[in-house]
Short mmCIF file of C-alpha atoms and ligand atoms in Angstrom, two decimals:
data_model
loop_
_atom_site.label_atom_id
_atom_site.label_comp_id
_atom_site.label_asym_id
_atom_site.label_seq_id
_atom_site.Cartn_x
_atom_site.Cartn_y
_atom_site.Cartn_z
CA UNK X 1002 -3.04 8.68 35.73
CA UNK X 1003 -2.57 12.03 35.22
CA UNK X 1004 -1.63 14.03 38.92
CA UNK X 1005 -0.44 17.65 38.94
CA UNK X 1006 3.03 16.68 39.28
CA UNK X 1007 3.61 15.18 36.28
CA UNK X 1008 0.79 16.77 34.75
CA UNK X 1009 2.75 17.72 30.86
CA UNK X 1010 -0.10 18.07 28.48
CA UNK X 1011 -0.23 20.98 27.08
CA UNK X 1012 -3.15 22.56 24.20
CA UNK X 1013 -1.84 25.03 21.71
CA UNK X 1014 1.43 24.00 21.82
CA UNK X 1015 1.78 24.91 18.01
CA UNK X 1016 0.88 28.43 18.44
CA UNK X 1017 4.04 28.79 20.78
CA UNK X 1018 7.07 30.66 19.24
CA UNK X 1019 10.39 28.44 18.91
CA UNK X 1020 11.82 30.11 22.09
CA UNK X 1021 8.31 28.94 23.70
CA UNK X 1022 8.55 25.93 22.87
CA UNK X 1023 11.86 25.37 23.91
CA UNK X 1024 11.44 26.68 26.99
CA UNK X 1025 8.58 24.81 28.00
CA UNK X 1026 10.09 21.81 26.97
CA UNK X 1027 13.35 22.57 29.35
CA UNK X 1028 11.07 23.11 32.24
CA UNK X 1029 8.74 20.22 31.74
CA UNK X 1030 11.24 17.35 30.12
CA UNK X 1031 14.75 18.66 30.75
CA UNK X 1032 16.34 20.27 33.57
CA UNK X 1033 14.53 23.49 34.37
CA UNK X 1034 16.66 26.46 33.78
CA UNK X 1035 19.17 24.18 31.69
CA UNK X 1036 21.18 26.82 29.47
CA UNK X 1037 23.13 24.09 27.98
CA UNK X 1038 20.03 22.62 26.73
CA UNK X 1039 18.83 26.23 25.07
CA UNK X 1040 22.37 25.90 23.61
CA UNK X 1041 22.29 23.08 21.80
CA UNK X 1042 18.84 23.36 20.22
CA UNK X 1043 19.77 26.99 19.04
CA UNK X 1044 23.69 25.65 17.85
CA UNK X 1045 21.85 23.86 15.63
CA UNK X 1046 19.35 26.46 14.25
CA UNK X 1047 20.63 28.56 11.44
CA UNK X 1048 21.69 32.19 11.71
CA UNK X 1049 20.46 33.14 8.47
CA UNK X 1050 16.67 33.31 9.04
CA UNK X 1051 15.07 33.19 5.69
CA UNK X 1052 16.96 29.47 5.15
CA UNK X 1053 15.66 28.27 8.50
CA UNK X 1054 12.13 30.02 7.41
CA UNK X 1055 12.34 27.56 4.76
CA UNK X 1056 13.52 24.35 6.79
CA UNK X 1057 10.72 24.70 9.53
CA UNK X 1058 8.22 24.95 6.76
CA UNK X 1059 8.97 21.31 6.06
CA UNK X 1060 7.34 19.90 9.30
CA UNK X 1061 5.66 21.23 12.07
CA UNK X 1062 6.63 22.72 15.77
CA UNK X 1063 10.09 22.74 14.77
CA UNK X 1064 12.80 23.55 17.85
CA UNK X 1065 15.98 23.25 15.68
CA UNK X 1066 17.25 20.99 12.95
CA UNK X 1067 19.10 17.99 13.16
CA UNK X 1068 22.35 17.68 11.29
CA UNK X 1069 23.39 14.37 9.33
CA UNK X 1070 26.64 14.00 7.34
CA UNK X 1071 26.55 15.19 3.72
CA UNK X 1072 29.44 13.19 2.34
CA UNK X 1073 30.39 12.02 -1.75
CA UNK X 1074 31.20 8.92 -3.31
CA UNK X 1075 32.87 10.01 -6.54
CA UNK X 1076 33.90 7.40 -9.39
CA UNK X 1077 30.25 6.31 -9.94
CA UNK X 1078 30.47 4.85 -13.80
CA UNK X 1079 26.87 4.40 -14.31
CA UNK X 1080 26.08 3.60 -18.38
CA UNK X 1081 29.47 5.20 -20.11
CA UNK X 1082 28.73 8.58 -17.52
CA UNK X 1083 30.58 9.41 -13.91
CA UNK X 1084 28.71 10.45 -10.93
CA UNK X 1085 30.19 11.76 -8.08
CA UNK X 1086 26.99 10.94 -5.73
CA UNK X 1087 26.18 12.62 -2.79
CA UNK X 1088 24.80 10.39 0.41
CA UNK X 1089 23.38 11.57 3.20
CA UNK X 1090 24.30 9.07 5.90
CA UNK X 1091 25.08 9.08 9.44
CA UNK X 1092 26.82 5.28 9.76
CA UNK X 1093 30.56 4.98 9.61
CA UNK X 1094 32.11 2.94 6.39
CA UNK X 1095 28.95 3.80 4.05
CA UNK X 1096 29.98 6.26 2.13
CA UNK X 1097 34.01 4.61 2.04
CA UNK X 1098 32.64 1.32 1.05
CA UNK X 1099 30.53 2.47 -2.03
CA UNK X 1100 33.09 4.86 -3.19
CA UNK X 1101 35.18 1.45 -3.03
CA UNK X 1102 32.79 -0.50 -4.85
CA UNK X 1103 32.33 1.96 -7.60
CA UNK X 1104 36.17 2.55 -7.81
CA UNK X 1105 36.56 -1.25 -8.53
CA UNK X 1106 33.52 -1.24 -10.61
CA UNK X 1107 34.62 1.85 -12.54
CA UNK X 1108 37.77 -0.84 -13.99
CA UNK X 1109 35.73 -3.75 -14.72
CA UNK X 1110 33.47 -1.97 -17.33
CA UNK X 1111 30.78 0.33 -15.09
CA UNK X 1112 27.40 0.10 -13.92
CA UNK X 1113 24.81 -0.84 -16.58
CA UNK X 1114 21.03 0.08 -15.78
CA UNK X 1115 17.60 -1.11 -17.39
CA UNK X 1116 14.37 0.50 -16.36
CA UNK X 1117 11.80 -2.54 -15.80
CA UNK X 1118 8.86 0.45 -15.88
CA UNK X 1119 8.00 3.46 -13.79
CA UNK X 1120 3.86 2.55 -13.16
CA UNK X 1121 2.97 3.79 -9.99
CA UNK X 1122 -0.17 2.90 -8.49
CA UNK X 1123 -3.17 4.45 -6.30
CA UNK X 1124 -6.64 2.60 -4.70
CA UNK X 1125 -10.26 3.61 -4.55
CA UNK X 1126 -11.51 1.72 -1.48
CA UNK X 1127 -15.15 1.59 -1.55
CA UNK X 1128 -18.21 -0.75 0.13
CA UNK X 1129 -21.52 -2.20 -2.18
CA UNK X 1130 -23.69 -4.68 -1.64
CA UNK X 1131 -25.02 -4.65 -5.13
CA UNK X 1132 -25.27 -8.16 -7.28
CA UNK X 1133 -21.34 -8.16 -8.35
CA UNK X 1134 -22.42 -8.54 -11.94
CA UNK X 1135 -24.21 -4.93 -11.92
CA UNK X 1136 -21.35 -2.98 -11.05
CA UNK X 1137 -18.90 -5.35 -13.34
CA UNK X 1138 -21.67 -4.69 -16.58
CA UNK X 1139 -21.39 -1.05 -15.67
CA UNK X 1140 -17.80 -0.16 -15.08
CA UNK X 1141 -16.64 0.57 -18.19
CA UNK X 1142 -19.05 3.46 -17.44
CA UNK X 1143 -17.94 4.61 -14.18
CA UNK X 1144 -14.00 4.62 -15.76
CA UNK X 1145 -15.51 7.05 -18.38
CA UNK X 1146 -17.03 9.12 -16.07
CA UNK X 1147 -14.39 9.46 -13.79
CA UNK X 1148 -12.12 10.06 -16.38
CA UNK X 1149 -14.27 12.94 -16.87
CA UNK X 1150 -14.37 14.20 -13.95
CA UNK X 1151 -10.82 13.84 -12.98
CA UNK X 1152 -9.75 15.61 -16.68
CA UNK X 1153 -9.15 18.62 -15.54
CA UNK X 1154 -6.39 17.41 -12.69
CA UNK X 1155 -4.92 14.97 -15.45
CA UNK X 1156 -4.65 17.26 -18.16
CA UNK X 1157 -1.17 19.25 -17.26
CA UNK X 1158 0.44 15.91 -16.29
CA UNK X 1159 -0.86 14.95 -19.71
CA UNK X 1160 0.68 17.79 -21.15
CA UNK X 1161 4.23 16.68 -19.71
CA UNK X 1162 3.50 12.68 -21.04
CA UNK X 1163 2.07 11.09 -18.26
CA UNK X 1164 -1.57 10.53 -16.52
CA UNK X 1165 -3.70 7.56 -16.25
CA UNK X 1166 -2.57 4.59 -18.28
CA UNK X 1167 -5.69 2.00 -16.78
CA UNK X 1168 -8.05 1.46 -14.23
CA UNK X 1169 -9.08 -2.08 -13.33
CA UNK X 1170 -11.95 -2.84 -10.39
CA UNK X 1171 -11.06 -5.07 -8.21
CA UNK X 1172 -13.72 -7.70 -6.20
CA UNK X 1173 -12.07 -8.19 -2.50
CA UNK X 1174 -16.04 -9.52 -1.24
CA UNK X 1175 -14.97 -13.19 -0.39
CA UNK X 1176 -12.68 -11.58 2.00
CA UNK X 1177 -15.06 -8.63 3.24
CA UNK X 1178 -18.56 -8.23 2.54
CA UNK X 1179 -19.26 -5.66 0.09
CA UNK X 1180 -15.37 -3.96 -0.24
CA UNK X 1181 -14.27 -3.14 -3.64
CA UNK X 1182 -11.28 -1.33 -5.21
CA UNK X 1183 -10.66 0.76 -7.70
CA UNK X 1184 -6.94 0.37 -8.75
CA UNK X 1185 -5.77 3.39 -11.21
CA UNK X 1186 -2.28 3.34 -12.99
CA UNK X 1187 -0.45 6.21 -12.96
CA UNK X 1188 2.42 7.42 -15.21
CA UNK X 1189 4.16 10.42 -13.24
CA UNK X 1190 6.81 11.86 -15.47
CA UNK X 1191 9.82 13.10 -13.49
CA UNK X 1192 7.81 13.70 -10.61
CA UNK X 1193 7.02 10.89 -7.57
CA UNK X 1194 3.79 11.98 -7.73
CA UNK X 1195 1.85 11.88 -4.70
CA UNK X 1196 -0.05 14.68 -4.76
CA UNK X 1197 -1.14 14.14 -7.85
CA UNK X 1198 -1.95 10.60 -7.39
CA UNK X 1199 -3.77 11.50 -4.11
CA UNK X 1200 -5.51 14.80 -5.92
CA UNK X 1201 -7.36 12.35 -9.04
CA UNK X 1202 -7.85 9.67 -6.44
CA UNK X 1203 -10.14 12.11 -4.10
CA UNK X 1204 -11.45 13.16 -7.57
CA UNK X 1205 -12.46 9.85 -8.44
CA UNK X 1206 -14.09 9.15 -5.06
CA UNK X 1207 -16.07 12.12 -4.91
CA UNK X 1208 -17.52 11.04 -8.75
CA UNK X 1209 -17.91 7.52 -7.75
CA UNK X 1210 -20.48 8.48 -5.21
CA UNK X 1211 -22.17 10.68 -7.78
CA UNK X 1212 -22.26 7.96 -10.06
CA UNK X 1213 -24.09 6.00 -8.17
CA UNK X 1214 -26.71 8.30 -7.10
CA UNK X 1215 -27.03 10.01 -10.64
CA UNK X 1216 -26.54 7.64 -13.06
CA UNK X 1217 -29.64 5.91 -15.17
CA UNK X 1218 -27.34 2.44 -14.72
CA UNK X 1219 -27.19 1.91 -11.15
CA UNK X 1220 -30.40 -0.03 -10.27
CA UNK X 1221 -32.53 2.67 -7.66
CA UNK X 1222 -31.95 -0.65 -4.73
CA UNK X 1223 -28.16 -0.28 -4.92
CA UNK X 1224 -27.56 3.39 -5.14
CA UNK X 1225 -25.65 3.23 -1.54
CA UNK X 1226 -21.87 3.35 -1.46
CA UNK X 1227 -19.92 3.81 1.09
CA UNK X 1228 -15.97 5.19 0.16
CA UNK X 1229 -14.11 3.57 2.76
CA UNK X 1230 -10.95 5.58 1.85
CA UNK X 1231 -8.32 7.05 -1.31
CA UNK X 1232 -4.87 6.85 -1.43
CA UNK X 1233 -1.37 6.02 -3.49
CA UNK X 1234 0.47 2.16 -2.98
CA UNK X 1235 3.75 3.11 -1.90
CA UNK X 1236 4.02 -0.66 -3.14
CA UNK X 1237 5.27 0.18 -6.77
CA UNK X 1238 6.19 -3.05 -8.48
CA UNK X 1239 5.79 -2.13 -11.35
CA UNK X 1240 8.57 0.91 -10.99
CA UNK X 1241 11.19 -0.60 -11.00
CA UNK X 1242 15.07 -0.53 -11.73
CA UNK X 1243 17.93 -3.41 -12.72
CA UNK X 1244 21.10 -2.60 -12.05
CA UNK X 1245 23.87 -4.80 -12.84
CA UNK X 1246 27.56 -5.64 -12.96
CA UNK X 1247 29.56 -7.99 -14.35
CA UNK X 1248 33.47 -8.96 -15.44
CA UNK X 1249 34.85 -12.09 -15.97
CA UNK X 1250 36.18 -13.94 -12.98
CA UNK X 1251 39.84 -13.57 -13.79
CA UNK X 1252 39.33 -9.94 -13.92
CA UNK X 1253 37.99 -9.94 -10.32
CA UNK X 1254 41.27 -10.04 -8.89
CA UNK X 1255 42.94 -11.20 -5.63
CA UNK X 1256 41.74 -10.69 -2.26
CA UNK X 1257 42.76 -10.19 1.44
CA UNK X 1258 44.42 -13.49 2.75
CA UNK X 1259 45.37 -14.28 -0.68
CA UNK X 1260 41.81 -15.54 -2.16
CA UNK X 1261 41.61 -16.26 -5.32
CA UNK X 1262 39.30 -14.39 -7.37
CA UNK X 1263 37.48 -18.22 -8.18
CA UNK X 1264 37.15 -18.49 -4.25
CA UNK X 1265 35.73 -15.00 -3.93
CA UNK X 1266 33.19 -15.40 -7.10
CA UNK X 1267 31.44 -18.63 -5.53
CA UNK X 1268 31.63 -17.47 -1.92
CA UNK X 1269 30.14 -14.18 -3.15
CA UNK X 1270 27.64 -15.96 -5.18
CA UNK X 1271 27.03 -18.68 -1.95
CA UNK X 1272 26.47 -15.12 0.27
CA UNK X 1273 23.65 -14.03 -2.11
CA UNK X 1274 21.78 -16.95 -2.15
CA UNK X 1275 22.00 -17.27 1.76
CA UNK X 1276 20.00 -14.15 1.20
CA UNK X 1277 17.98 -16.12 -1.04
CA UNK X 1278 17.23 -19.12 1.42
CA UNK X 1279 17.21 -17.25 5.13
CA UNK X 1280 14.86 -14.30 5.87
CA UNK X 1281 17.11 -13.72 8.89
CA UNK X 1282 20.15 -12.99 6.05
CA UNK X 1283 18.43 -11.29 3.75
CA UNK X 1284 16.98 -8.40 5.78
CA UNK X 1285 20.89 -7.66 6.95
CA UNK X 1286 21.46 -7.93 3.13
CA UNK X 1287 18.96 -5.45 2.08
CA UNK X 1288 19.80 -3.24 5.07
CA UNK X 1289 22.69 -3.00 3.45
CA UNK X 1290 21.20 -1.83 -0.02
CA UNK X 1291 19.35 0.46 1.62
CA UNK X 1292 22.33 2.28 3.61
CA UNK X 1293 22.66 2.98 -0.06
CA UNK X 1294 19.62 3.65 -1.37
CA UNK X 1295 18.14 5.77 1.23
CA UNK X 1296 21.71 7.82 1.67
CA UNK X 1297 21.24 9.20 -2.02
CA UNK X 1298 17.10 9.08 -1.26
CA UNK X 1299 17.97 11.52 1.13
CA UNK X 1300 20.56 13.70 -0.03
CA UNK X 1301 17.95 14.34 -3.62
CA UNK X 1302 15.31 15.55 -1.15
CA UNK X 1303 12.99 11.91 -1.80
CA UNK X 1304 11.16 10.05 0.45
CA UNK X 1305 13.03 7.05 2.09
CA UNK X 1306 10.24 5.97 4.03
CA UNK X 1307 8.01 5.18 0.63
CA UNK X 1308 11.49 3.15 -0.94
CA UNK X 1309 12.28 1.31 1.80
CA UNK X 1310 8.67 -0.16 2.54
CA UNK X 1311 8.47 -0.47 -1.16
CA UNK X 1312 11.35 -2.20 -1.37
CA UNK X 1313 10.69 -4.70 1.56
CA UNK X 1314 7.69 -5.57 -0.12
CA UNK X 1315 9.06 -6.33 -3.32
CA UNK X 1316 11.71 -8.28 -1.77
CA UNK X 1317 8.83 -10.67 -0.42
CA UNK X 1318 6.47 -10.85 -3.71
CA UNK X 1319 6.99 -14.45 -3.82
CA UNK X 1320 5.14 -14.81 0.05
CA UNK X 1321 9.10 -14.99 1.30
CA UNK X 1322 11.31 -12.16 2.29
CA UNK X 1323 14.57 -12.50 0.19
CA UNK X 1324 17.52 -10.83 -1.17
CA UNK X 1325 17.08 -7.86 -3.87
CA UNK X 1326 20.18 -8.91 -5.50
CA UNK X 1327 21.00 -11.77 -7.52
CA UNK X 1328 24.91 -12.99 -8.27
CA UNK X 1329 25.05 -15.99 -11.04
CA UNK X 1330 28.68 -17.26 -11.93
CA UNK X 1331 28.39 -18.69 -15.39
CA UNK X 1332 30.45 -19.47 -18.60
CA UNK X 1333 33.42 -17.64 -16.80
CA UNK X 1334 31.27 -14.60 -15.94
CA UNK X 1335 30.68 -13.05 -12.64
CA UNK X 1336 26.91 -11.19 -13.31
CA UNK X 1337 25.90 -9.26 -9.80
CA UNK X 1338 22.38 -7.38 -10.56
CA UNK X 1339 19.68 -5.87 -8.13
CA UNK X 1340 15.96 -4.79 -8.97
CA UNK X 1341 14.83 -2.82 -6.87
CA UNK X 1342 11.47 -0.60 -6.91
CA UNK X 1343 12.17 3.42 -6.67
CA UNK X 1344 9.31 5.46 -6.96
CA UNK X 1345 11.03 8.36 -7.29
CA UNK X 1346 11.11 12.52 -8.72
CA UNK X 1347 13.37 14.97 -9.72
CA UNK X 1348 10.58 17.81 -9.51
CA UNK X 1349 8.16 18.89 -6.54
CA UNK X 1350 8.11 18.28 -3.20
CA UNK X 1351 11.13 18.40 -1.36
CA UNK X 1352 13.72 18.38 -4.54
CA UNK X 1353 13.13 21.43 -5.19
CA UNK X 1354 12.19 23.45 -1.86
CA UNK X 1355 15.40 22.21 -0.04
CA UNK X 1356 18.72 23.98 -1.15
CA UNK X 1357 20.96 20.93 -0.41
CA UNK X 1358 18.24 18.46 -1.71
CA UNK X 1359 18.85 20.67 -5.22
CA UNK X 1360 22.34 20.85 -5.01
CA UNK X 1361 22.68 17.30 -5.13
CA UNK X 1362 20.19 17.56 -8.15
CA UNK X 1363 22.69 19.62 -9.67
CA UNK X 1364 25.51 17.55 -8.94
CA UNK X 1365 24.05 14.71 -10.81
CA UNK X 1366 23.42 16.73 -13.47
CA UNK X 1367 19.57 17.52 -12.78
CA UNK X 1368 19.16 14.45 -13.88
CA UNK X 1369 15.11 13.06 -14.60
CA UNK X 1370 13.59 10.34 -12.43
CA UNK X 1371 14.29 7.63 -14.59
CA UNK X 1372 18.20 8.66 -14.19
CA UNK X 1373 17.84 9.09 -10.68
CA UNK X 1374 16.55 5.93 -10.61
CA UNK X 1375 19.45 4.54 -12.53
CA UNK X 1376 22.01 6.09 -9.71
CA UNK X 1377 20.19 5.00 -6.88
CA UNK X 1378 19.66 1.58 -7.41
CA UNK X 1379 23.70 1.67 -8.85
CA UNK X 1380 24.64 2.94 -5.51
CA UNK X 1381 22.49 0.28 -4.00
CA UNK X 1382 24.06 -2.50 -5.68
CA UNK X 1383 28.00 -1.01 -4.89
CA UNK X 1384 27.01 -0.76 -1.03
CA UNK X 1385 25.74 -4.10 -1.51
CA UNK X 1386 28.69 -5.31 -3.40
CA UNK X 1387 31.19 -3.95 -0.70
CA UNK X 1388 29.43 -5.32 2.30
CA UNK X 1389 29.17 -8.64 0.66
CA UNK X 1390 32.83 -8.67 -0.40
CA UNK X 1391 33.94 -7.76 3.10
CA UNK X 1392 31.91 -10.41 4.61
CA UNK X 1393 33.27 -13.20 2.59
CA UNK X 1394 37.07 -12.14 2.39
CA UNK X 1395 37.64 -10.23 6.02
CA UNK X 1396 35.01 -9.67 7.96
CA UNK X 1397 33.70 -6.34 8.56
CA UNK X 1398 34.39 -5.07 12.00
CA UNK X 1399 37.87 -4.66 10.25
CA UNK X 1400 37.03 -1.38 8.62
CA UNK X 1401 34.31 -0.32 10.97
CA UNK X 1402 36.35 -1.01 13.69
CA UNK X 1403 38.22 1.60 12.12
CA UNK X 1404 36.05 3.98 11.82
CA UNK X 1405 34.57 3.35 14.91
CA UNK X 1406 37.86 4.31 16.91
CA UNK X 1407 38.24 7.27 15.16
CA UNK X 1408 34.89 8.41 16.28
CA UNK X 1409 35.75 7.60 20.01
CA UNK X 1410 38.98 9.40 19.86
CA UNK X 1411 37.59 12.35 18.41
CA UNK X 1412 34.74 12.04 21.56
CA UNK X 1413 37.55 11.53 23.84
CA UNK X 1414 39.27 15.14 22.21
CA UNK X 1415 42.66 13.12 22.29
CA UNK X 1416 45.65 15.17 20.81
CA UNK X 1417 47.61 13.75 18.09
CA UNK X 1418 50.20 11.83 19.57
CA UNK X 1419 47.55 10.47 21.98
CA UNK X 1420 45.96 9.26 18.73
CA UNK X 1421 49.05 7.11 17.02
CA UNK X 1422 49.38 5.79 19.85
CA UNK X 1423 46.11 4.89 20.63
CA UNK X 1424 45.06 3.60 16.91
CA UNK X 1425 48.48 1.52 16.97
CA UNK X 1426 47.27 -0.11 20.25
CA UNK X 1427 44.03 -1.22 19.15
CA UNK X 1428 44.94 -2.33 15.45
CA UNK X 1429 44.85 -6.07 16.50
CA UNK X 1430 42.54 -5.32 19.70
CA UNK X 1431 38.49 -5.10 20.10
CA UNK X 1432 37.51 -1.29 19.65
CA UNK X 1433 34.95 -0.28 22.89
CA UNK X 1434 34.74 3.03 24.14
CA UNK X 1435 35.37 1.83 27.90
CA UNK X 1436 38.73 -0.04 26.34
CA UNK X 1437 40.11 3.03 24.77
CA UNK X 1438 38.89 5.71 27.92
CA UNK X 1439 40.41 3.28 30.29
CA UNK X 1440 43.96 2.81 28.23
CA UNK X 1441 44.05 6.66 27.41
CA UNK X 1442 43.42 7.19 31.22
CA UNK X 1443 46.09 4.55 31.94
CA UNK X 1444 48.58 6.67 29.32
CA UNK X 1445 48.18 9.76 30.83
CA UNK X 1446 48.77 8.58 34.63
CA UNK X 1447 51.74 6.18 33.47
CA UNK X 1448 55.00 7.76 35.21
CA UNK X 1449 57.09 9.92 32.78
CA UNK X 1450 54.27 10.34 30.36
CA UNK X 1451 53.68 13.71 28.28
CA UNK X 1452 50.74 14.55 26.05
CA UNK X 1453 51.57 17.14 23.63
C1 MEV I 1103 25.62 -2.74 8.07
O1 MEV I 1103 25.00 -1.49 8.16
C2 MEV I 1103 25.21 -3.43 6.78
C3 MEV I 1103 25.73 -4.85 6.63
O2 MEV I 1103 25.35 -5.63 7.77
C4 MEV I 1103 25.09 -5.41 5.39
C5 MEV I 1103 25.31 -6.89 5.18
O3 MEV I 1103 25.50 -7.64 6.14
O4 MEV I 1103 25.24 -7.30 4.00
C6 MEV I 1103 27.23 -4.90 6.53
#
């Protein structure tokens, strides 16, 4: 219930300027008259006003922006070319553990890519109760004519090689009385496309209905049709990428606690088909392709959200959620490989608006979508490749543990000494922030100690 005291709703709201909105939110949310909070939002806001102009214009009712780590992995060999790839990541050991990967990688022969296809799809929903046969005789018909209608939208993405490539109707009235679909292919070039998809799909809905009402075809008892709604499948299995490694197992080397590279190439291979077997395994697995994927998703200015539910699908096309990546040992030969689908652009939308999002373009060598493609899913497979080695040979809280410390001490604003000592204490010891607080508090009262 709403009562005056708590009574936060608010109409308008967007019409308030930042400093508005910021203060209203401090006096309803925060505490009122809280400076620090005022602080912090406007810390993070950029002096230079044009560049912020720009940032806010990517969302709405914008207060400040929140920072993530830019970081690189270089040593990316990805078919006979180097990347240094930028990832845009805020979880310790990411970005170390695919430059790793793709420093190992880069002496066992690179990262070798195949595009499986780059189809992307969008659906006309629609509700008829017409004899199914009619509207079957007749759609060769309707394609033509919304074709037509739709030319004009297709014809510059025409221009640049892509557009429609089929349409097929689809008959979904044994599950729902009436509901039909209009599935359209779409080629995209090197952009991801969803405007345009979106833009021909309206299109096509608007000309369906006038189909039916115009056309000499439609019997005059089943001229009624009801568009239920139009819009792109951010399930895209038909874009998709292969990206694979491989060396013979000799060549894979030794490991920590003196494995053998024979041990690590069948535990590794065991690992990936847990993922293979065990839902439970193989979303951790592809979380871990995705710290990846969606660090170099982000850092291009592309939309994670549309990969990773693309992705999840894909990974359960056979009606049970498994691993993206494969690992066969065979003849001698360790083969590691991941498809994965990345609907994807190098033009439009974000890629080009945000200046980081086209720096990292530019680091890559403003590369097209299919290339982007071809580093993404690489840098997929090398996060996945690290993880996977770490969990079979020692564990990873080793290196996170790591990282993790380093994180608390810098919290903590420890000086240097504080820090040796502090990172030499907890090498063999559990890292928690109350464990290192309470033996830096313990330091610093011990008799005879001085911090520098
Ligand atoms: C952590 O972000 C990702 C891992 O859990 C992935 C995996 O288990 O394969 C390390």
């Amino acid at each position: 219930m709403i009562t005056e005291k708590n009574n936060n709703i608010i109409s308008g709201f967007s019409k308030l300027s930042k400093g508005e909105k910021l203060d209203w939110l401090i006096h309803h949310y925060l505490k009122d008259g809280d400076d620090e909070a005022k602080d912090i939002f406007t810390l993070f806001s950029l002096e230079d006003e044009a560049l912020q102009k720009i940032i806010d214009g990517f969302s709405e009712n914008t207060v400040s922006n929140f920072v993530m780590p830019y970081g690189l992995a270089p040593n990316f060999l990805i078919d006979g070319e180097v990347y240094c790839v930028p990832m845009v990541i805020e979880e310790s050991s990411v970005i170390a553990a695919a430059s790793a990967a793709a420093k190992y990688w880069m002496d066992r022969g690179g990262f070798k890519t195949t595009i499986l296809g780059t189809t992307k799809v969008g659906q006309v929903h629609f509700k008829w109760y017409g004899h199914g046969s009619v509207i079957k005789n007749i759609y060769k018909k309707i394609e033509s004519f919304l074709l037509g209608c739709a030319a004009p939208i297709i014809e510059n993405m025409q221009k640049r090689g892509g557009g429609i490539t089929r349409t097929e109707l689809i008959d979904f009235t044994k599950e729902e009385n009436g509901l039909y679909q209009i599935k359209v292919h779409f080629e995209t070039c090197d952009s991801m496309g969803a405007n345009f998809i979106n833009s021909v799909l309206e299109k096509f809905a608007d000309s369906l209905e006038r189909f039916f009402v115009d056309s000499p075809d439609v019997p005059d008892e089943n001229r009624d049709i009801d568009i239920i709604m139009s819009i792109l499948s951010n399930y895209t299995p038909e874009c998709v990428v292969r990206a694979e490694v491989s060396c013979h197992v000799q060549d894979l080397g030794t490991f920590a606690n003196g494995m053998l590279a024979e041990q690590l190439a069948d535990k590794f291979r065991t690992a990936v088909k847990i993922a293979h077997i065990d839902p439970y395994r193989a979303t951790t697995h592809n979380k871990g392709i995705f710290n990846g994927i969606d660090a170099v998703i982000m850092a291009t200015g592309n939309d994670f959200r549309a990969c990773e539910a693309a992705g999840h699908t894909y990974a359960a096309r056979d009606g049970q959620y498994k691993s993206l990546s494969f690992c066969e040992v065979k003849d001698g030969i360790f083969r590691f490989w991941l498809d994965v689908p990345l609907a994807i652009g190098t033009v439009g939308g974000l890629t080009s608006l945000h200046p980081l999002a086209k720096k990292s373009l530019e680091i890559l060598g403003n590369p097209s979508a299919e290339k982007l493609m071809r580093i993404v899913a690489s840098v997929g497979l090398a996060q996945n490749f690290g993880a996977v080695r770490s969990l079979v040979t020692t564990g990873i809280q080793q290196g996170h543990m790591k990282m993790h410390l380093m994180n608390i001490l810098n919290h903590l604003s420890v000086s240097e000494d504080e820090c040796v000592k502090l990172i030499s204490h907890f090498e063999d010891k559990t890292v928690s922030y109350a464990g290192v607080r309470d033996y830096l508090q313990e330091m610093r009262s011990s008799v005879g100690y001085r911090g520098c």
